[in-house]
XYZ file of C-alpha atoms in Angstrom:
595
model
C 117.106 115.534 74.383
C 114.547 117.616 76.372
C 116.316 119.277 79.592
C 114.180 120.322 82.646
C 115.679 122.522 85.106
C 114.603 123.290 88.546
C 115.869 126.788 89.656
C 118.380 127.801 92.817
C 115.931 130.520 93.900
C 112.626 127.839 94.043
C 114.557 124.855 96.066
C 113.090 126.388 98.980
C 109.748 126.583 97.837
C 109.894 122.547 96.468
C 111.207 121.796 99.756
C 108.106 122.248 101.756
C 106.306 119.430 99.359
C 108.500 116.965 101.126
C 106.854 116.920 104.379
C 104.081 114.399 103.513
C 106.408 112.542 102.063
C 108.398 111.701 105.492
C 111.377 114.217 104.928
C 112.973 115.153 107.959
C 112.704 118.994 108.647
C 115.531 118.956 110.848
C 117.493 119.366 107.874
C 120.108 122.580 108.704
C 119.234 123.733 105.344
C 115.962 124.789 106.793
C 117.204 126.037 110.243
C 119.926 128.259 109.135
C 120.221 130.568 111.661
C 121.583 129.147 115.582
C 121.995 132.134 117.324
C 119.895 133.133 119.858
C 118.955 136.549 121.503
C 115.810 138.696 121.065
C 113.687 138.021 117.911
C 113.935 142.065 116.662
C 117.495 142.558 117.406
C 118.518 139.106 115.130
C 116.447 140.471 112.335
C 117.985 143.960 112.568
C 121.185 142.377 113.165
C 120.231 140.134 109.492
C 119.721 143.560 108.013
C 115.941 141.873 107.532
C 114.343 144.907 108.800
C 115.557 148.271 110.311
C 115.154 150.369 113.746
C 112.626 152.182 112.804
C 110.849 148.887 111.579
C 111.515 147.707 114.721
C 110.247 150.338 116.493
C 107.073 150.472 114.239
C 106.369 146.767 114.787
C 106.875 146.831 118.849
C 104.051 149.413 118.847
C 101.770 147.965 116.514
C 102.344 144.515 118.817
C 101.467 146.580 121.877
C 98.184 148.487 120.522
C 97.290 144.926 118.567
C 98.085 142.296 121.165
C 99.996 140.059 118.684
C 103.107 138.587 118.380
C 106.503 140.392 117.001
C 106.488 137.985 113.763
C 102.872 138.408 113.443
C 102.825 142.275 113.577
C 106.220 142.291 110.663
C 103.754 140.441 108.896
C 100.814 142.188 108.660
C 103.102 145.434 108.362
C 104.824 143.844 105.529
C 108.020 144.738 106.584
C 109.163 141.034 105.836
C 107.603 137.956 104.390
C 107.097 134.592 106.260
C 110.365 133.082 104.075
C 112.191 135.703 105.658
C 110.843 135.003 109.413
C 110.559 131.253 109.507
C 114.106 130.223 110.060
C 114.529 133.591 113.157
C 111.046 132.528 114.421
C 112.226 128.569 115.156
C 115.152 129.138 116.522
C 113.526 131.314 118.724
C 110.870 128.968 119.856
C 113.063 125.799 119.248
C 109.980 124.125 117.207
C 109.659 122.841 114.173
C 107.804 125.785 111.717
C 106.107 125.778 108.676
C 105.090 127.919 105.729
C 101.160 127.011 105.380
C 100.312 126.463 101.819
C 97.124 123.676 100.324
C 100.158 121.305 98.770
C 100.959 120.446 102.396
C 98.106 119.154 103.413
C 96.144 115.674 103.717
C 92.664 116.413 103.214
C 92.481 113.082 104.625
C 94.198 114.509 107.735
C 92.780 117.771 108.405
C 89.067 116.199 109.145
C 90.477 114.483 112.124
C 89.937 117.737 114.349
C 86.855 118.875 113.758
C 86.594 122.310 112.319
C 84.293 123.689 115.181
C 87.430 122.691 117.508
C 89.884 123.467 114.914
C 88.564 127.312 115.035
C 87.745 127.471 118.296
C 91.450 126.599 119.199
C 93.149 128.218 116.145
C 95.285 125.466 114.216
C 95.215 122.774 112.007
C 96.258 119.459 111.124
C 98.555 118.696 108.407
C 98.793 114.766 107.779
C 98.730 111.872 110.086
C 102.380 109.138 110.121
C 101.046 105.684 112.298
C 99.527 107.291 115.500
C 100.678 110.720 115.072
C 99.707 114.048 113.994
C 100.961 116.604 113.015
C 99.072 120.362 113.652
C 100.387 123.338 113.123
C 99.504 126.158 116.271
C 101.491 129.529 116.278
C 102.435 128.284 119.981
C 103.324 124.927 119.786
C 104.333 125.404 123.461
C 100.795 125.733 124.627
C 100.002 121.935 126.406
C 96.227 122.684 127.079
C 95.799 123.367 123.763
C 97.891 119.902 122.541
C 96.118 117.936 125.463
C 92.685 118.613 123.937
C 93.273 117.971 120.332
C 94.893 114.453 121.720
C 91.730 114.151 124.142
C 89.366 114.281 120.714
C 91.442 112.866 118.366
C 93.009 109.783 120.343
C 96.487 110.650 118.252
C 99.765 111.630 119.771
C 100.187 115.717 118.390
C 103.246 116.644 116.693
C 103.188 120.285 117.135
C 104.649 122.849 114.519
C 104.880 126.042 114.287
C 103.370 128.551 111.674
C 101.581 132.231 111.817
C 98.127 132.546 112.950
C 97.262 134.449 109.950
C 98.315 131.926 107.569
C 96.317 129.162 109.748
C 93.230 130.754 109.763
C 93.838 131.476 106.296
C 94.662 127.723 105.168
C 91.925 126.724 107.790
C 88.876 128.350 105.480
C 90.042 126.453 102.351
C 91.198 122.794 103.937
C 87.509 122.185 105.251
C 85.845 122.849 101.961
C 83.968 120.181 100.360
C 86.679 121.181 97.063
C 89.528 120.501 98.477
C 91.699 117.468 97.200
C 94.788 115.782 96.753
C 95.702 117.087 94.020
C 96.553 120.761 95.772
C 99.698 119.047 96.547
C 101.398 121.967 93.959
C 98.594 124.329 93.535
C 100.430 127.002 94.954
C 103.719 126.306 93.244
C 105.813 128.381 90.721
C 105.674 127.205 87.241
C 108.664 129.490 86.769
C 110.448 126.817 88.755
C 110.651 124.416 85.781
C 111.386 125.018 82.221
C 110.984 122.709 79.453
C 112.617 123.254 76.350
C 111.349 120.769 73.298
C 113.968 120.689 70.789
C 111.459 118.686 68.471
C 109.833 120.790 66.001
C 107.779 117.704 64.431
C 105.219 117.267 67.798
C 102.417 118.385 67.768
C 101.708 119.766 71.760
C 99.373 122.504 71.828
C 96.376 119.977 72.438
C 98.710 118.243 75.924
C 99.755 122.535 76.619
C 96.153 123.356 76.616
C 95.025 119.995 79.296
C 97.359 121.614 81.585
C 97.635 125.050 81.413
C 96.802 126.613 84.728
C 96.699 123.680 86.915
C 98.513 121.665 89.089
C 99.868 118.651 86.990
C 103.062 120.488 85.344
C 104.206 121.390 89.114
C 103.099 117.941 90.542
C 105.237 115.283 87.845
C 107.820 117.693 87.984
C 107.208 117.779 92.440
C 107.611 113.527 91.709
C 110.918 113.858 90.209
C 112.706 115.865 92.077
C 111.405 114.163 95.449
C 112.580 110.643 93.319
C 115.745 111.703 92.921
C 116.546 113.133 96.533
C 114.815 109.986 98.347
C 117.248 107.965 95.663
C 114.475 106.159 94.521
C 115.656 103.811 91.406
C 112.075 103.832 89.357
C 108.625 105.551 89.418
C 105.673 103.643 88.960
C 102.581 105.942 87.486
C 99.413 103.088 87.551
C 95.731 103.766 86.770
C 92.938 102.275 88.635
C 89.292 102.580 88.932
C 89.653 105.430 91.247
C 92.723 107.056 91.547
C 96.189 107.176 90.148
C 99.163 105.558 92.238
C 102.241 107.115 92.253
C 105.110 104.289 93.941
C 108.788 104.779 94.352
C 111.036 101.823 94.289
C 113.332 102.663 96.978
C 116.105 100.131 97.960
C 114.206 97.678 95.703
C 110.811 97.625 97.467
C 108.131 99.508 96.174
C 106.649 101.921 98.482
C 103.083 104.499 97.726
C 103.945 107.751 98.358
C 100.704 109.810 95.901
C 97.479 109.212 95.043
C 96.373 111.806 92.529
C 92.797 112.572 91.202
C 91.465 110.064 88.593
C 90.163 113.043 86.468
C 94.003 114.254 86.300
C 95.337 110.963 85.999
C 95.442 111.436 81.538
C 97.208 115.339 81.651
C 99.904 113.552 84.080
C 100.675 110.961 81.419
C 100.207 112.859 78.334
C 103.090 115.765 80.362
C 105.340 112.520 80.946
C 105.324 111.567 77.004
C 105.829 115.184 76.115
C 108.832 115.461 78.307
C 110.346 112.238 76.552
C 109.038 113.169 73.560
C 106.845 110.470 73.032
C 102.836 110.020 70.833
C 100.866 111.665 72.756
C 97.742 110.281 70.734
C 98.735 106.782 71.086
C 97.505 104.750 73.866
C 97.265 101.326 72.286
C 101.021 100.594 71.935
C 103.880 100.563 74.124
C 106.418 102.981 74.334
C 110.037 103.805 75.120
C 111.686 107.422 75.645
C 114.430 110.096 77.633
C 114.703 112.756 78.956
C 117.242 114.718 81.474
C 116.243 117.081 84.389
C 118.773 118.915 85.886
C 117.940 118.770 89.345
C 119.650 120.184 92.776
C 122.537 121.196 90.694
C 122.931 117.618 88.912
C 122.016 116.191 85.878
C 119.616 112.610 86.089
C 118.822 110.801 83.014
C 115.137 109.646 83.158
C 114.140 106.300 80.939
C 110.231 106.366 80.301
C 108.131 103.459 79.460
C 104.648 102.818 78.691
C 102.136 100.313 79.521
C 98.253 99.832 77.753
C 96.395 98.665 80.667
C 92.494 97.617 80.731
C 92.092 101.204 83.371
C 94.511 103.234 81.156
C 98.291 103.858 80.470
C 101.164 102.599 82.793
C 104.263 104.534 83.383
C 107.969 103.700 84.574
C 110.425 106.584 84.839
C 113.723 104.967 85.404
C 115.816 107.401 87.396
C 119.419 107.131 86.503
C 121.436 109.263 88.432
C 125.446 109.159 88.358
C 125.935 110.449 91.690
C 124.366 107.954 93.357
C 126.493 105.025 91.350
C 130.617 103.826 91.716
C 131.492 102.431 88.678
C 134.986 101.727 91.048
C 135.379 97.984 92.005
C 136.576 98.191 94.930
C 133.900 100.732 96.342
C 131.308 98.249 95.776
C 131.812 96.322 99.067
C 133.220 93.210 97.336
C 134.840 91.403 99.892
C 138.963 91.267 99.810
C 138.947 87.819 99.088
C 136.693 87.595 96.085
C 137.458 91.408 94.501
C 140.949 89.271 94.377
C 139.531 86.381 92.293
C 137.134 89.204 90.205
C 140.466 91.242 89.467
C 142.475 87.866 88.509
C 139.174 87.283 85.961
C 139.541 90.629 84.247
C 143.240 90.308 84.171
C 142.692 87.521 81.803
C 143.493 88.373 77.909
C 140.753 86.327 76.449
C 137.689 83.883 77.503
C 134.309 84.553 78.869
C 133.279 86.283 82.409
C 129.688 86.009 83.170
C 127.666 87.839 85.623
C 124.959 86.278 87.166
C 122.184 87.380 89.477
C 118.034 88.132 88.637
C 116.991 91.720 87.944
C 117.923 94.241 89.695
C 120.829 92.840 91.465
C 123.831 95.179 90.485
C 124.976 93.226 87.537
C 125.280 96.402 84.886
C 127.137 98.449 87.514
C 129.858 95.529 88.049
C 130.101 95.014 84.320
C 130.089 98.893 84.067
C 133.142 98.931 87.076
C 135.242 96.085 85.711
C 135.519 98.205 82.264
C 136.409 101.163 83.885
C 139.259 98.844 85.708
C 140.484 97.901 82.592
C 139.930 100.569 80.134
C 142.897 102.360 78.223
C 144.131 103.700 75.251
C 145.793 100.634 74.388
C 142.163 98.717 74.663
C 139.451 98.747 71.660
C 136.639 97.774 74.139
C 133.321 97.690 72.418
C 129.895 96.957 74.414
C 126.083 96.166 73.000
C 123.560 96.747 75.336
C 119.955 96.912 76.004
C 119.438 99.828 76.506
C 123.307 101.750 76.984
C 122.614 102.992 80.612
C 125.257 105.410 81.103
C 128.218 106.124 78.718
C 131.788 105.894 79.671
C 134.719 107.219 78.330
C 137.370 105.231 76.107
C 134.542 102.592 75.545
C 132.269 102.197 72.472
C 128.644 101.279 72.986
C 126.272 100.113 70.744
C 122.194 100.248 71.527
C 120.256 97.258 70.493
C 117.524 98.447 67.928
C 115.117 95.794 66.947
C 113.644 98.412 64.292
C 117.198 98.967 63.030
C 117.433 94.936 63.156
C 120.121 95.683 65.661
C 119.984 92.229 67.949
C 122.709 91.030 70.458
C 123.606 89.010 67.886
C 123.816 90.597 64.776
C 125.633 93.573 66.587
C 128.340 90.773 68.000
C 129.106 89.633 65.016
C 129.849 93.578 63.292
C 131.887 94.371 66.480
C 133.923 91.414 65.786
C 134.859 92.728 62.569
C 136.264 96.075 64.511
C 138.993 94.617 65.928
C 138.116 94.699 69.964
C 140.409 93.387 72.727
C 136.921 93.085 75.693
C 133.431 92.988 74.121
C 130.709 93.467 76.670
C 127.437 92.225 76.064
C 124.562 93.076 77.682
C 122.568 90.063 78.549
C 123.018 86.183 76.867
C 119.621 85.836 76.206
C 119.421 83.364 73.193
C 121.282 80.456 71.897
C 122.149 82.846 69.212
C 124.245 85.301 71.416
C 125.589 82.607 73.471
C 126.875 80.907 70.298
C 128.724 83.937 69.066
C 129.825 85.704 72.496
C 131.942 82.144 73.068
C 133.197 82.062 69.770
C 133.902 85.614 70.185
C 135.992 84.473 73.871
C 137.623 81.413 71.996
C 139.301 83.571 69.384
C 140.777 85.727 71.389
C 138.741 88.288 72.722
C 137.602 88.506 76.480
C 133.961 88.697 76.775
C 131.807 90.358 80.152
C 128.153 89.492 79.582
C 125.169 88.474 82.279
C 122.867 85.609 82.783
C 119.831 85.433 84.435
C 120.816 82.549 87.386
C 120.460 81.967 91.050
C 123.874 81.324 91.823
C 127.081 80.941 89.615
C 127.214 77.229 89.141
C 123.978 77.485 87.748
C 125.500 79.820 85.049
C 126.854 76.513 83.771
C 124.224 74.502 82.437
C 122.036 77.504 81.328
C 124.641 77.982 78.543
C 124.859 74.019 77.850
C 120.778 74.532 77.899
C 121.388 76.988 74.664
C 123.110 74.709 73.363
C 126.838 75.070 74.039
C 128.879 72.239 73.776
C 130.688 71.456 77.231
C 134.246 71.105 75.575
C 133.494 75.165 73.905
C 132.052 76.062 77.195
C 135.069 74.356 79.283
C 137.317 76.179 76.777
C 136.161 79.567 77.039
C 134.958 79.892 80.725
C 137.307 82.137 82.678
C 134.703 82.349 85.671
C 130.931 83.076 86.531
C 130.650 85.758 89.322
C 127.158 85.498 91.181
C 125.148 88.431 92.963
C 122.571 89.793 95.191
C 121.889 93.068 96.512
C 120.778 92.944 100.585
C 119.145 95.963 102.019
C 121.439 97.802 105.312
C 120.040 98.821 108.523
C 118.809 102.199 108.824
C 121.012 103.839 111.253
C 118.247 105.214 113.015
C 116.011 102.589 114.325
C 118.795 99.973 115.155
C 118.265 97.388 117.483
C 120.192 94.447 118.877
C 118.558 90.885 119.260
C 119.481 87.337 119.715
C 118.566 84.700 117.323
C 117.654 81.234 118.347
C 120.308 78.952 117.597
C 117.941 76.582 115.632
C 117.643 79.785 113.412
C 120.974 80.416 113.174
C 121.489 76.225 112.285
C 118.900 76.437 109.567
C 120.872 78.937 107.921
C 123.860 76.880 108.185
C 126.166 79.763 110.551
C 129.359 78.577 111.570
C 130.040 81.033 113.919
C 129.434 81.743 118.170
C 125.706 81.321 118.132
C 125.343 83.230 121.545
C 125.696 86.614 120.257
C 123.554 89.814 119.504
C 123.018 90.626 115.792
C 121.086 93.661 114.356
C 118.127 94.567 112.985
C 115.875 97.701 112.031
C 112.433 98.353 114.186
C 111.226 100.846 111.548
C 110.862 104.506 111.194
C 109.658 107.609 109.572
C 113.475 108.035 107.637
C 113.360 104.171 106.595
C 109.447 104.314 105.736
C 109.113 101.831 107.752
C 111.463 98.957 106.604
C 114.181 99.011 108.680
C 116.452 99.325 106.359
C 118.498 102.510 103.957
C 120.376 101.800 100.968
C 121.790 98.260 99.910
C 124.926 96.490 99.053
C 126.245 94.039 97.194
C 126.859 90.324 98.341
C 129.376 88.184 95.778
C 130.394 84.494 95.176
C 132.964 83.554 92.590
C 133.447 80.438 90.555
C 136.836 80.512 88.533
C 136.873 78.290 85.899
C 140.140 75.995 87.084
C 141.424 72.883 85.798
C 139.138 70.279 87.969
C 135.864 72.383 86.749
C 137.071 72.709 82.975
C 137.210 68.765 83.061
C 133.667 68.455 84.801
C 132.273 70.932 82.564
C 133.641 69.020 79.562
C 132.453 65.884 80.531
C 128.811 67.102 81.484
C 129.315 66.945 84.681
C 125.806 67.113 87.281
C 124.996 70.491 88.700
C 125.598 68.408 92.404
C 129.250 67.577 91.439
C 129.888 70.882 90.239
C 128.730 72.672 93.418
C 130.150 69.933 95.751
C 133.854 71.018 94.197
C 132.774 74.426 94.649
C 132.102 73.219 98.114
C 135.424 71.449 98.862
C 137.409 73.984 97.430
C 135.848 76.268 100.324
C 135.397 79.383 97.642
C 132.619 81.714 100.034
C 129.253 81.535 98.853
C 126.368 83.870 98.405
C 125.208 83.021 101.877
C 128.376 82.997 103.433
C 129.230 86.578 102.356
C 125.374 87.629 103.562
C 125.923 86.401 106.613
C 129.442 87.922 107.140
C 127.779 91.153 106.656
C 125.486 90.282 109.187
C 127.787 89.521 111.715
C 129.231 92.821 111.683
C 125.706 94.008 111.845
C 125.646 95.979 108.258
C 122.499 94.020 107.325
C 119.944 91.468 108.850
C 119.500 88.142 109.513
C 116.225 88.136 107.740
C 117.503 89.830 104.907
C 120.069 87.761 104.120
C 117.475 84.961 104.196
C 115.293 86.789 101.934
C 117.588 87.282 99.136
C 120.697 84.185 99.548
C 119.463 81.490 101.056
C 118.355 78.148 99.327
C 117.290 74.603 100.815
């Protein structure tokens, strides 16, 4: 398996790539130093520079005119690394090393470059109605009032050095200068790549992008995946530029737009990192790899797409420390983690767990085997692709080239001897055939279904053809799930609902109170809403339902025993979590509720 890994001593130098991506640079990572007290003494007091340094630099400010920081600079007594973190404590702004990968060509034209000289700084991207220029004296109003007078744009000042500024300031108004600077200036020596396949031939994908940017910018996309805990990268073509999207709580959100012209080097680095034919572009594909990243290891999943404008890529970013496999950390309510435990307690029969893509049902399945994994247990899994890997349990990888199905695999781990077989997915008459055979002689089987709620669950395995006495046999329960979005903590707000709202979405409780929901912000991008979790309905399979089920009972008279047996539904848990203001109103909607 290729291994990338980003070193300790270049975090700081990925770090400033974030900016234009909306990460915070309040971070106390980047302000280390909280002490205040005259800039030379704190850097002599650092052991940064010495007295006679000191002394040196206070003269050559007083013959020069310029600042302390500037004149350590130009001295070289220490670098702008070194002076960044004294410099904004000092000032108590916001600064900035200045490099091309920073900026938004897109941004810099807003001030025009006569005005832009003339005032000495620059502007380094544009969020909604503000911008953000960097000045070395972000204190200076006159000089903030003016660039807002032409502009029309709230200023964001930051600070950097007047040296790098006029520097940057030459380069950002050439007619050159693109988008895809965003790593120009970035250490290769930050990433290594080690190919431990000796039968791919790479010199031809080396040679596309040797000296430039692209190594630098997919690995740049990565590692800013993995910190904003983004779930997949989408890579597209079109006519004019590439698209670079992170799914992020499960909405897709643009955060890149690379060159066209680099848009082929930045797939054909992706299928060398996974190991993948470079020279094909006419068939799908399906690869690995692992970065180690921030001191942690991710497991990437890479797909590609033929499309009429080029190839399509999907890097699935799996990352174990962002996932419990631990029941009851997944925000199960009491209640129904009591009726999920009493499932998995069961010796033999079939659990199914229901819910579309990309609702949390591999991590539940993943949770209840770690709940009831042992030595004493022969649990054996099939799956589609094995996400992560678990101790104590066997997993087997569908293969369709090895003629490895659900299926076929089911029926050879049946001759192994298992106490829990988990399958994947029921996605054939086939597999549902054999996974309740596989429950009715004595083995307890987890698998998922693709349904809206649980009941449903029912007569999609009657539609493959499961007789209802087998089914009503071999049931144990259906658990149903969604995944709702949570406020972000920093643009809360309180509201109150109309109560023909709050009657549409059939809530029992005091309509005449405040619920929550998020405005939007730079930290959310946006949504009004960080991270997600779970909502859960459970439909044991008791005596009442085994009869229904084996009689063919309706899908109405199955959900109006649900009903009357008062077991919380979907909605009901959704809107429990809104009521104590983890999630909103609207997003409950969104995802639970059904006319």
């Amino acid at each position: 398996m290729s291994a990338i890994t980003v070193a300790d001593q270049n975090k700081d130098q990925i770090e400033q790539y974030t900016v234009p991506l909306g990460v915070s640079s309040d971070d106390p990572a980047l302000s280390p130093l909280a002490s205040r007290g005259p800039l030379g003494q704190r850097l002599v007091s650092a052991d940064l520079i010495g007295e006679e340094e000191l002394e040196s630099a206070l003269r050559h400010q007083s013959e020069n005119g310029h600042k302390l920081g500037e004149s350590l600079l130009e001295l070289g007594f220490a670098s702008e690394e070194q002076l960044l973190p004294f410099v904004e404590t000092q000032i108590g702004a916001v600064g900035v090393r200045l490099r091309e990968g920073i900026l938004d060509p897109v941004a810099v034209q807003v001030i025009p470059r006569p005005l832009a000289e003339q005032l000495g700084v620059l502007a380094l991207f544009k969020v909604r109605n503000q911008l953000v220029v960097a000045m070395d004296d972000p204190s200076n109003l006159d000089t903030i009032d003016c660039i807002e007078k032409v502009t029309g744009l709230d200023v964001r000042p930051v600070f950097a050095f007047r040296a790098s500024i006029k520097r940057i300031l030459q380069r950002a108004y050439e007619e050159g200068f693109h988008v895809d600077t965003v790593t120009a200036d970035m250490d290769e020596s930050a990433v290594e790549l080690q190919l431990d396949s000796a039968d791919m031939d790479v010199a031809s994908v080396h040679n596309l992008v040797e000296g430039s940017p692209v190594i630098n910018l997919v690995n740049y996309l990565i590692l800013q995946a993995i910190r904003k805990q983004a779930s997949d990268i989408h890579i597209e073509p079109s006519r004019k530029f590439g698209t670079v999207r992170f799914r992020i709580d499960g909405q897709l959100i643009e955060m890149l737009r690379p060159r066209r012209d680099i848009f082929p080097a930045i797939v054909s680095r992706i299928k060398v990192m996974a190991k993948l034919d470079i020279a094909e572009q006419r068939t799908p594909q399906d690869g690995r790899c692992q970065v180690v990243a921030d001191g942690k290891e991710v497991d990437l999943r890479i797909s590609t797409l033929p499309t009429v404008l080029g190839e399509k890529i999907v890097i699935r970013v799996l990352d174990k420390d962002r996932l419990t496999f631990n029941l009851d950390r997944l925000g199960i309510p009491d209640r129904v983690l009591g009726m999920v435990k009493e499932l998995l307690k069961k010796p033999y029969g079939l659990v199914l767990v229901t819910g579309p893509t990309g609702s949390g049902k591999t991590t539940t399945l993943y949770s209840a085997l770690e709940l009831i994994k042992s030595v004493h247990h022969n649990i054996v899994t099939v799956e589609d692709p094995v996400e992560y890997q678990i101790e104590l349990v066997n997993q087997v990888q569908v293969d369709a080239g090895r003629n490895v199905s659900f299926a076929t695999a089911l029926r050879s781990i049946l001759r192994q001897d298992p106490d829990v077989i988990m399958v994947g997915e029921i996605r054939d008459a086939e597999t549902a055939k054999v996974a309740v055979q596989a429950a009715l002689t004595g083995h307890l089987v987890l698998s998922t279904l693709h349904t809206n709620d649980s009941i449903s669950a029912i007569t999609r395995m009657t539609d493959m053809g499961i007789e209802g006495y087998k089914l009503a046999a071999a049931l144990q329960g259906v658990i149903a799930q969604r995944l709702v979005r949570t406020i972000c903590p920093n643009c809360r707000s309180s509201y109150y609902p109309s109560a023909e709202y709050l009657n549409a979405l059939h809530y029992q409780g005091e309509k005449r109170r405040s619920f929550s929901r998020g405005l939007g912000c730079r930290d959310c991008f946006d949504t009004g809403f960080q991270g997600r979790i779970g909502i859960y309905e459970v439909l044991p399979a008791e005596g009442e339902l085994r009869r229904l089920i084996g009689e063919g009972a309706t899908l109405e008279s199955v959900r109006q025993w649900f009903q009357s047996r008062g077991f919380p539904s979907l909605l009901q848990c959704g809107l429990g979590l809104a009521e104590k203001e983890t999630t909103s109103l609207e997003e409950v909607a969104r995802v639970a509720f059904v006319e």
